[in-house]
Amino acid sequence: MRRARFLLPVLALCLSAVAHAETTSLKVQKAITATDAYGQESVQVTLAPESVKALAAFTRDRVGKRIEVRAGDTLLTTATLQSPLDGPSLSLAPGTLGFDGVSAPEMARRLSADGTLTIADAKAEPPPRSRSSVFQR
C-alpha cells in the first residue's frame, strides 16, 4: 500500500507531462517568397543562429511525431517529422487555400516584420483541404 501511495503521484506527474504540449519560439532572420518550376509559391525562412539550435533540440526527439508551425495565431503547417530539423533554413509551402487564407508573399512580409515562428507539438490532424508542408533546405 505504501508503494501505491508513492507511485500514484509519480504516475500523475508523468501523465501530465505527456499531455502538456511543448512550444518553442524561433527568431526569423529573413523570409522571402520563392516560386518553383511549376509556379507553386513558398516562403523561404532563414532562422537566427540561436533558433537553429532551438529547432534542432525541439525536433530531435520528435521524429515520427506531428508538429505545427505558426506565425502568431496563423497556422502555417502541420507535419510529421521525418528527421530532425537542424539547418538554418526552412521552406514553407502553403496548402490550396494559402496559410489560413494568407498568400505566400503576404506571409513572407509578416514574418519579415514580426520575425517570430512558433513550433509546437500538434494538437490534432489538420483538415485535408488546408494541408501545407515544411521542408529543410
Coordinates of C-alpha atoms in Angstrom, one line a residue, residues 24-28 69-72 111 114-120:
T24 CA 9.4 26.8 -28.9
S25 CA 9.7 30.3 -30.4
L26 CA 12.1 30.8 -33.3
K27 CA 13.6 34.1 -34.4
V28 CA 13.3 34.7 -38.2
V69 CA 4.3 25.8 -37.2
R70 CA 2.6 29.1 -36.5
A71 CA 3.2 32.8 -37.2
G72 CA 1.2 34.5 -34.4
L111 CA 7.4 37.0 -41.0
D114 CA 7.4 40.2 -36.9
G115 CA 10.3 37.9 -37.0
T116 CA 8.9 35.0 -35.0
L117 CA 7.7 31.5 -35.7
T118 CA 6.3 29.2 -33.1
I119 CA 6.8 25.4 -33.3
A120 CA 4.8 23.1 -31.1

